[in-house]
Amino acid sequence: MDIKKRLLLPFVCYFLSVSQFFHVGHGDVGTAAQYSPPYLPTACFGEDQTQFPSSNLFAAAGDGIWDNGASCGRQYLVRCISASQPGTCVPDQTIPVKIVDYAPTALSPPSAQSTTIVLSETAFGGITNIPMDSINIEFQQV
């Protein structure tokens, strides 16, 4: 193997491993809104306080991922990919969220209707720099 290929091979292997770790191009695209407390009761777990992750990174599923309640407890990786205002998304920031509710029946109204997912205030703030009603996201179930 010539020297160029030998030097390039570790870089290619590294890039492939990093791109798999960050799930580049493997997620679905949708929209996200946010909602505020009170979060209880939820469609998934009722009044159970232990349903919420200690990180407060949780969400309510929209119709597209609700799956007749089967989405309860599922984990998704979510990242902001664009918004109507430039600079809204935190670059290269991906967060894990747990589905704890069904957006159309959530106690608190979302900042925008008919989105793929409605994120807790903490989750939404973790991937955005400025307040918005809705953002475009890439998401993947884990």
PDB file of C-alpha atoms in Angstrom:
ATOM      1  CA  MET A   1       0.000   0.000   0.000  1.00  0.00           C
ATOM      2  CA  ASP A   2       1.452   3.386  -0.915  1.00  0.00           C
ATOM      3  CA  ILE A   3       2.119   6.080   1.698  1.00  0.00           C
ATOM      4  CA  LYS A   4      -0.928   8.241   0.803  1.00  0.00           C
ATOM      5  CA  LYS A   5      -3.343   5.367   1.310  1.00  0.00           C
ATOM      6  CA  ARG A   6      -1.637   4.369   4.550  1.00  0.00           C
ATOM      7  CA  LEU A   7      -1.929   7.908   5.912  1.00  0.00           C
ATOM      8  CA  LEU A   8      -5.503   8.317   4.715  1.00  0.00           C
ATOM      9  CA  LEU A   9      -6.817   5.030   6.108  1.00  0.00           C
ATOM     10  CA  PRO A  10      -6.817   6.042   9.827  1.00  0.00           C
ATOM     11  CA  PHE A  11      -8.585   9.309   8.963  1.00  0.00           C
ATOM     12  CA  VAL A  12     -11.298   7.487   6.988  1.00  0.00           C
ATOM     13  CA  CYS A  13     -11.795   4.946   9.784  1.00  0.00           C
ATOM     14  CA  TYR A  14     -12.024   7.739  12.354  1.00  0.00           C
ATOM     15  CA  PHE A  15     -14.546   9.693  10.257  1.00  0.00           C
ATOM     16  CA  LEU A  16     -16.729   6.624   9.767  1.00  0.00           C
ATOM     17  CA  SER A  17     -16.733   5.821  13.477  1.00  0.00           C
ATOM     18  CA  VAL A  18     -17.553   9.426  14.427  1.00  0.00           C
ATOM     19  CA  SER A  19     -20.324   9.700  11.833  1.00  0.00           C
ATOM     20  CA  GLN A  20     -21.891   6.477  13.148  1.00  0.00           C
ATOM     21  CA  PHE A  21     -21.675   7.783  16.722  1.00  0.00           C
ATOM     22  CA  PHE A  22     -23.439  11.016  15.823  1.00  0.00           C
ATOM     23  CA  HIS A  23     -25.934   9.264  13.533  1.00  0.00           C
ATOM     24  CA  VAL A  24     -25.197  11.557  10.600  1.00  0.00           C
ATOM     25  CA  GLY A  25     -27.924  11.134   8.009  1.00  0.00           C
ATOM     26  CA  HIS A  26     -29.643   8.226   9.769  1.00  0.00           C
ATOM     27  CA  GLY A  27     -32.509  10.029  11.503  1.00  0.00           C
ATOM     28  CA  ASP A  28     -35.959  11.106  10.481  1.00  0.00           C
ATOM     29  CA  VAL A  29     -36.819  14.756   9.936  1.00  0.00           C
ATOM     30  CA  GLY A  30     -39.742  16.446  11.664  1.00  0.00           C
ATOM     31  CA  THR A  31     -40.759  19.445  13.726  1.00  0.00           C
ATOM     32  CA  ALA A  32     -40.646  20.207  17.434  1.00  0.00           C
ATOM     33  CA  ALA A  33     -42.424  22.623  19.732  1.00  0.00           C
ATOM     34  CA  GLN A  34     -42.061  23.102  23.476  1.00  0.00           C
ATOM     35  CA  TYR A  35     -44.384  22.968  26.432  1.00  0.00           C
ATOM     36  CA  SER A  36     -44.208  24.275  29.984  1.00  0.00           C
ATOM     37  CA  PRO A  37     -45.258  22.973  33.398  1.00  0.00           C
ATOM     38  CA  PRO A  38     -47.506  21.637  34.728  1.00  0.00           C
ATOM     39  CA  TYR A  39     -46.595  18.337  33.089  1.00  0.00           C
ATOM     40  CA  LEU A  40     -48.767  16.042  35.238  1.00  0.00           C
ATOM     41  CA  PRO A  41     -50.811  14.001  34.683  1.00  0.00           C
ATOM     42  CA  THR A  42     -49.410  12.425  31.510  1.00  0.00           C
ATOM     43  CA  ALA A  43     -51.048  10.041  29.048  1.00  0.00           C
ATOM     44  CA  CYS A  44     -48.248   7.525  29.602  1.00  0.00           C
ATOM     45  CA  PHE A  45     -47.704   7.344  33.336  1.00  0.00           C
ATOM     46  CA  GLY A  46     -50.431   9.429  34.991  1.00  0.00           C
ATOM     47  CA  GLU A  47     -49.345  11.197  38.188  1.00  0.00           C
ATOM     48  CA  ASP A  48     -46.129   9.181  38.672  1.00  0.00           C
ATOM     49  CA  GLN A  49     -43.331  11.689  39.386  1.00  0.00           C
ATOM     50  CA  THR A  50     -40.636   9.076  38.699  1.00  0.00           C
ATOM     51  CA  GLN A  51     -41.481   9.039  34.979  1.00  0.00           C
ATOM     52  CA  PHE A  52     -39.381  12.146  34.417  1.00  0.00           C
ATOM     53  CA  PRO A  53     -35.627  11.747  33.878  1.00  0.00           C
ATOM     54  CA  SER A  54     -33.528  13.669  36.402  1.00  0.00           C
ATOM     55  CA  SER A  55     -32.111  15.676  33.471  1.00  0.00           C
ATOM     56  CA  ASN A  56     -35.648  16.952  32.637  1.00  0.00           C
ATOM     57  CA  LEU A  57     -35.024  15.917  29.028  1.00  0.00           C
ATOM     58  CA  PHE A  58     -38.445  14.520  28.148  1.00  0.00           C
ATOM     59  CA  ALA A  59     -41.131  15.029  25.531  1.00  0.00           C
ATOM     60  CA  ALA A  60     -44.702  14.448  24.422  1.00  0.00           C
ATOM     61  CA  ALA A  61     -45.191  12.454  21.232  1.00  0.00           C
ATOM     62  CA  GLY A  62     -47.102  13.933  18.320  1.00  0.00           C
ATOM     63  CA  ASP A  63     -49.455  11.836  16.194  1.00  0.00           C
ATOM     64  CA  GLY A  64     -46.645  10.746  13.859  1.00  0.00           C
ATOM     65  CA  ILE A  65     -44.713   8.868  16.553  1.00  0.00           C
ATOM     66  CA  TRP A  66     -47.421   8.183  19.166  1.00  0.00           C
ATOM     67  CA  ASP A  67     -48.083   4.648  17.843  1.00  0.00           C
ATOM     68  CA  ASN A  68     -51.280   4.188  19.915  1.00  0.00           C
ATOM     69  CA  GLY A  69     -49.316   4.696  23.122  1.00  0.00           C
ATOM     70  CA  ALA A  70     -46.492   2.291  22.272  1.00  0.00           C
ATOM     71  CA  SER A  71     -44.103   5.271  22.229  1.00  0.00           C
ATOM     72  CA  CYS A  72     -44.446   5.718  26.009  1.00  0.00           C
ATOM     73  CA  GLY A  73     -40.999   5.353  27.547  1.00  0.00           C
ATOM     74  CA  ARG A  74     -39.182   5.335  24.209  1.00  0.00           C
ATOM     75  CA  GLN A  75     -35.943   7.268  23.974  1.00  0.00           C
ATOM     76  CA  TYR A  76     -35.106   9.528  21.041  1.00  0.00           C
ATOM     77  CA  LEU A  77     -32.017  11.474  20.065  1.00  0.00           C
ATOM     78  CA  VAL A  78     -33.080  14.928  18.876  1.00  0.00           C
ATOM     79  CA  ARG A  79     -31.172  17.782  17.271  1.00  0.00           C
ATOM     80  CA  CYS A  80     -32.267  21.115  15.853  1.00  0.00           C
ATOM     81  CA  ILE A  81     -31.453  21.382  12.149  1.00  0.00           C
ATOM     82  CA  SER A  82     -33.122  24.677  11.195  1.00  0.00           C
ATOM     83  CA  ALA A  83     -35.679  27.316  12.124  1.00  0.00           C
ATOM     84  CA  SER A  84     -37.286  30.370  10.589  1.00  0.00           C
ATOM     85  CA  GLN A  85     -34.697  32.586  12.277  1.00  0.00           C
ATOM     86  CA  PRO A  86     -30.993  31.973  11.523  1.00  0.00           C
ATOM     87  CA  GLY A  87     -28.862  31.155  14.564  1.00  0.00           C
ATOM     88  CA  THR A  88     -31.684  29.448  16.434  1.00  0.00           C
ATOM     89  CA  CYS A  89     -30.110  25.979  16.541  1.00  0.00           C
ATOM     90  CA  VAL A  90     -27.210  25.095  18.810  1.00  0.00           C
ATOM     91  CA  PRO A  91     -24.723  23.665  16.285  1.00  0.00           C
ATOM     92  CA  ASP A  92     -23.944  19.948  16.603  1.00  0.00           C
ATOM     93  CA  GLN A  93     -26.015  19.570  19.792  1.00  0.00           C
ATOM     94  CA  THR A  94     -27.949  16.301  20.147  1.00  0.00           C
ATOM     95  CA  ILE A  95     -30.001  15.491  23.241  1.00  0.00           C
ATOM     96  CA  PRO A  96     -31.696  12.304  24.438  1.00  0.00           C
ATOM     97  CA  VAL A  97     -35.369  12.610  25.390  1.00  0.00           C
ATOM     98  CA  LYS A  98     -37.859  10.175  26.904  1.00  0.00           C
ATOM     99  CA  ILE A  99     -41.478  10.119  25.722  1.00  0.00           C
ATOM    100  CA  VAL A 100     -43.795  10.609  28.706  1.00  0.00           C
ATOM    101  CA  ASP A 101     -46.969  12.054  27.165  1.00  0.00           C
ATOM    102  CA  TYR A 102     -49.187  12.434  24.100  1.00  0.00           C
ATOM    103  CA  ALA A 103     -48.968  15.990  22.729  1.00  0.00           C
ATOM    104  CA  PRO A 104     -52.642  16.450  21.688  1.00  0.00           C
ATOM    105  CA  THR A 105     -53.850  15.619  25.216  1.00  0.00           C
ATOM    106  CA  ALA A 106     -51.007  17.146  27.271  1.00  0.00           C
ATOM    107  CA  LEU A 107     -52.133  19.349  30.143  1.00  0.00           C
ATOM    108  CA  SER A 108     -50.031  22.293  28.924  1.00  0.00           C
ATOM    109  CA  PRO A 109     -50.570  23.484  25.352  1.00  0.00           C
ATOM    110  CA  PRO A 110     -47.553  23.285  23.035  1.00  0.00           C
ATOM    111  CA  SER A 111     -45.996  26.404  21.528  1.00  0.00           C
ATOM    112  CA  ALA A 112     -47.060  25.104  18.070  1.00  0.00           C
ATOM    113  CA  GLN A 113     -49.679  22.581  16.994  1.00  0.00           C
ATOM    114  CA  SER A 114     -49.270  19.359  14.986  1.00  0.00           C
ATOM    115  CA  THR A 115     -45.548  18.895  15.498  1.00  0.00           C
ATOM    116  CA  THR A 116     -43.727  15.574  15.516  1.00  0.00           C
ATOM    117  CA  ILE A 117     -42.646  15.989  19.116  1.00  0.00           C
ATOM    118  CA  VAL A 118     -43.182  18.509  21.916  1.00  0.00           C
ATOM    119  CA  LEU A 119     -40.116  18.984  24.098  1.00  0.00           C
ATOM    120  CA  SER A 120     -39.932  20.008  27.745  1.00  0.00           C
ATOM    121  CA  GLU A 121     -38.615  23.528  28.324  1.00  0.00           C
ATOM    122  CA  THR A 122     -35.251  22.085  29.366  1.00  0.00           C
ATOM    123  CA  ALA A 123     -34.981  19.864  26.290  1.00  0.00           C
ATOM    124  CA  PHE A 124     -36.007  22.622  23.869  1.00  0.00           C
ATOM    125  CA  GLY A 125     -33.561  25.046  25.482  1.00  0.00           C
ATOM    126  CA  GLY A 126     -30.792  22.470  25.173  1.00  0.00           C
ATOM    127  CA  ILE A 127     -30.854  22.552  21.370  1.00  0.00           C
ATOM    128  CA  THR A 128     -31.897  26.156  20.691  1.00  0.00           C
ATOM    129  CA  ASN A 129     -30.211  29.501  21.327  1.00  0.00           C
ATOM    130  CA  ILE A 130     -33.323  31.676  21.184  1.00  0.00           C
ATOM    131  CA  PRO A 131     -37.032  31.155  21.927  1.00  0.00           C
ATOM    132  CA  MET A 132     -39.098  29.948  18.957  1.00  0.00           C
ATOM    133  CA  ASP A 133     -42.555  28.437  18.562  1.00  0.00           C
ATOM    134  CA  SER A 134     -41.250  25.535  16.486  1.00  0.00           C
ATOM    135  CA  ILE A 135     -38.063  24.216  14.936  1.00  0.00           C
ATOM    136  CA  ASN A 136     -37.093  21.591  12.362  1.00  0.00           C
ATOM    137  CA  ILE A 137     -35.427  18.572  13.891  1.00  0.00           C
ATOM    138  CA  GLU A 138     -33.658  15.365  13.082  1.00  0.00           C
ATOM    139  CA  PHE A 139     -34.629  12.565  15.455  1.00  0.00           C
ATOM    140  CA  GLN A 140     -33.894   8.891  15.904  1.00  0.00           C
ATOM    141  CA  GLN A 141     -35.257   6.282  18.263  1.00  0.00           C
ATOM    142  CA  VAL A 142     -32.541   4.635  20.362  1.00  0.00           C
TER     143      VAL A 142
END
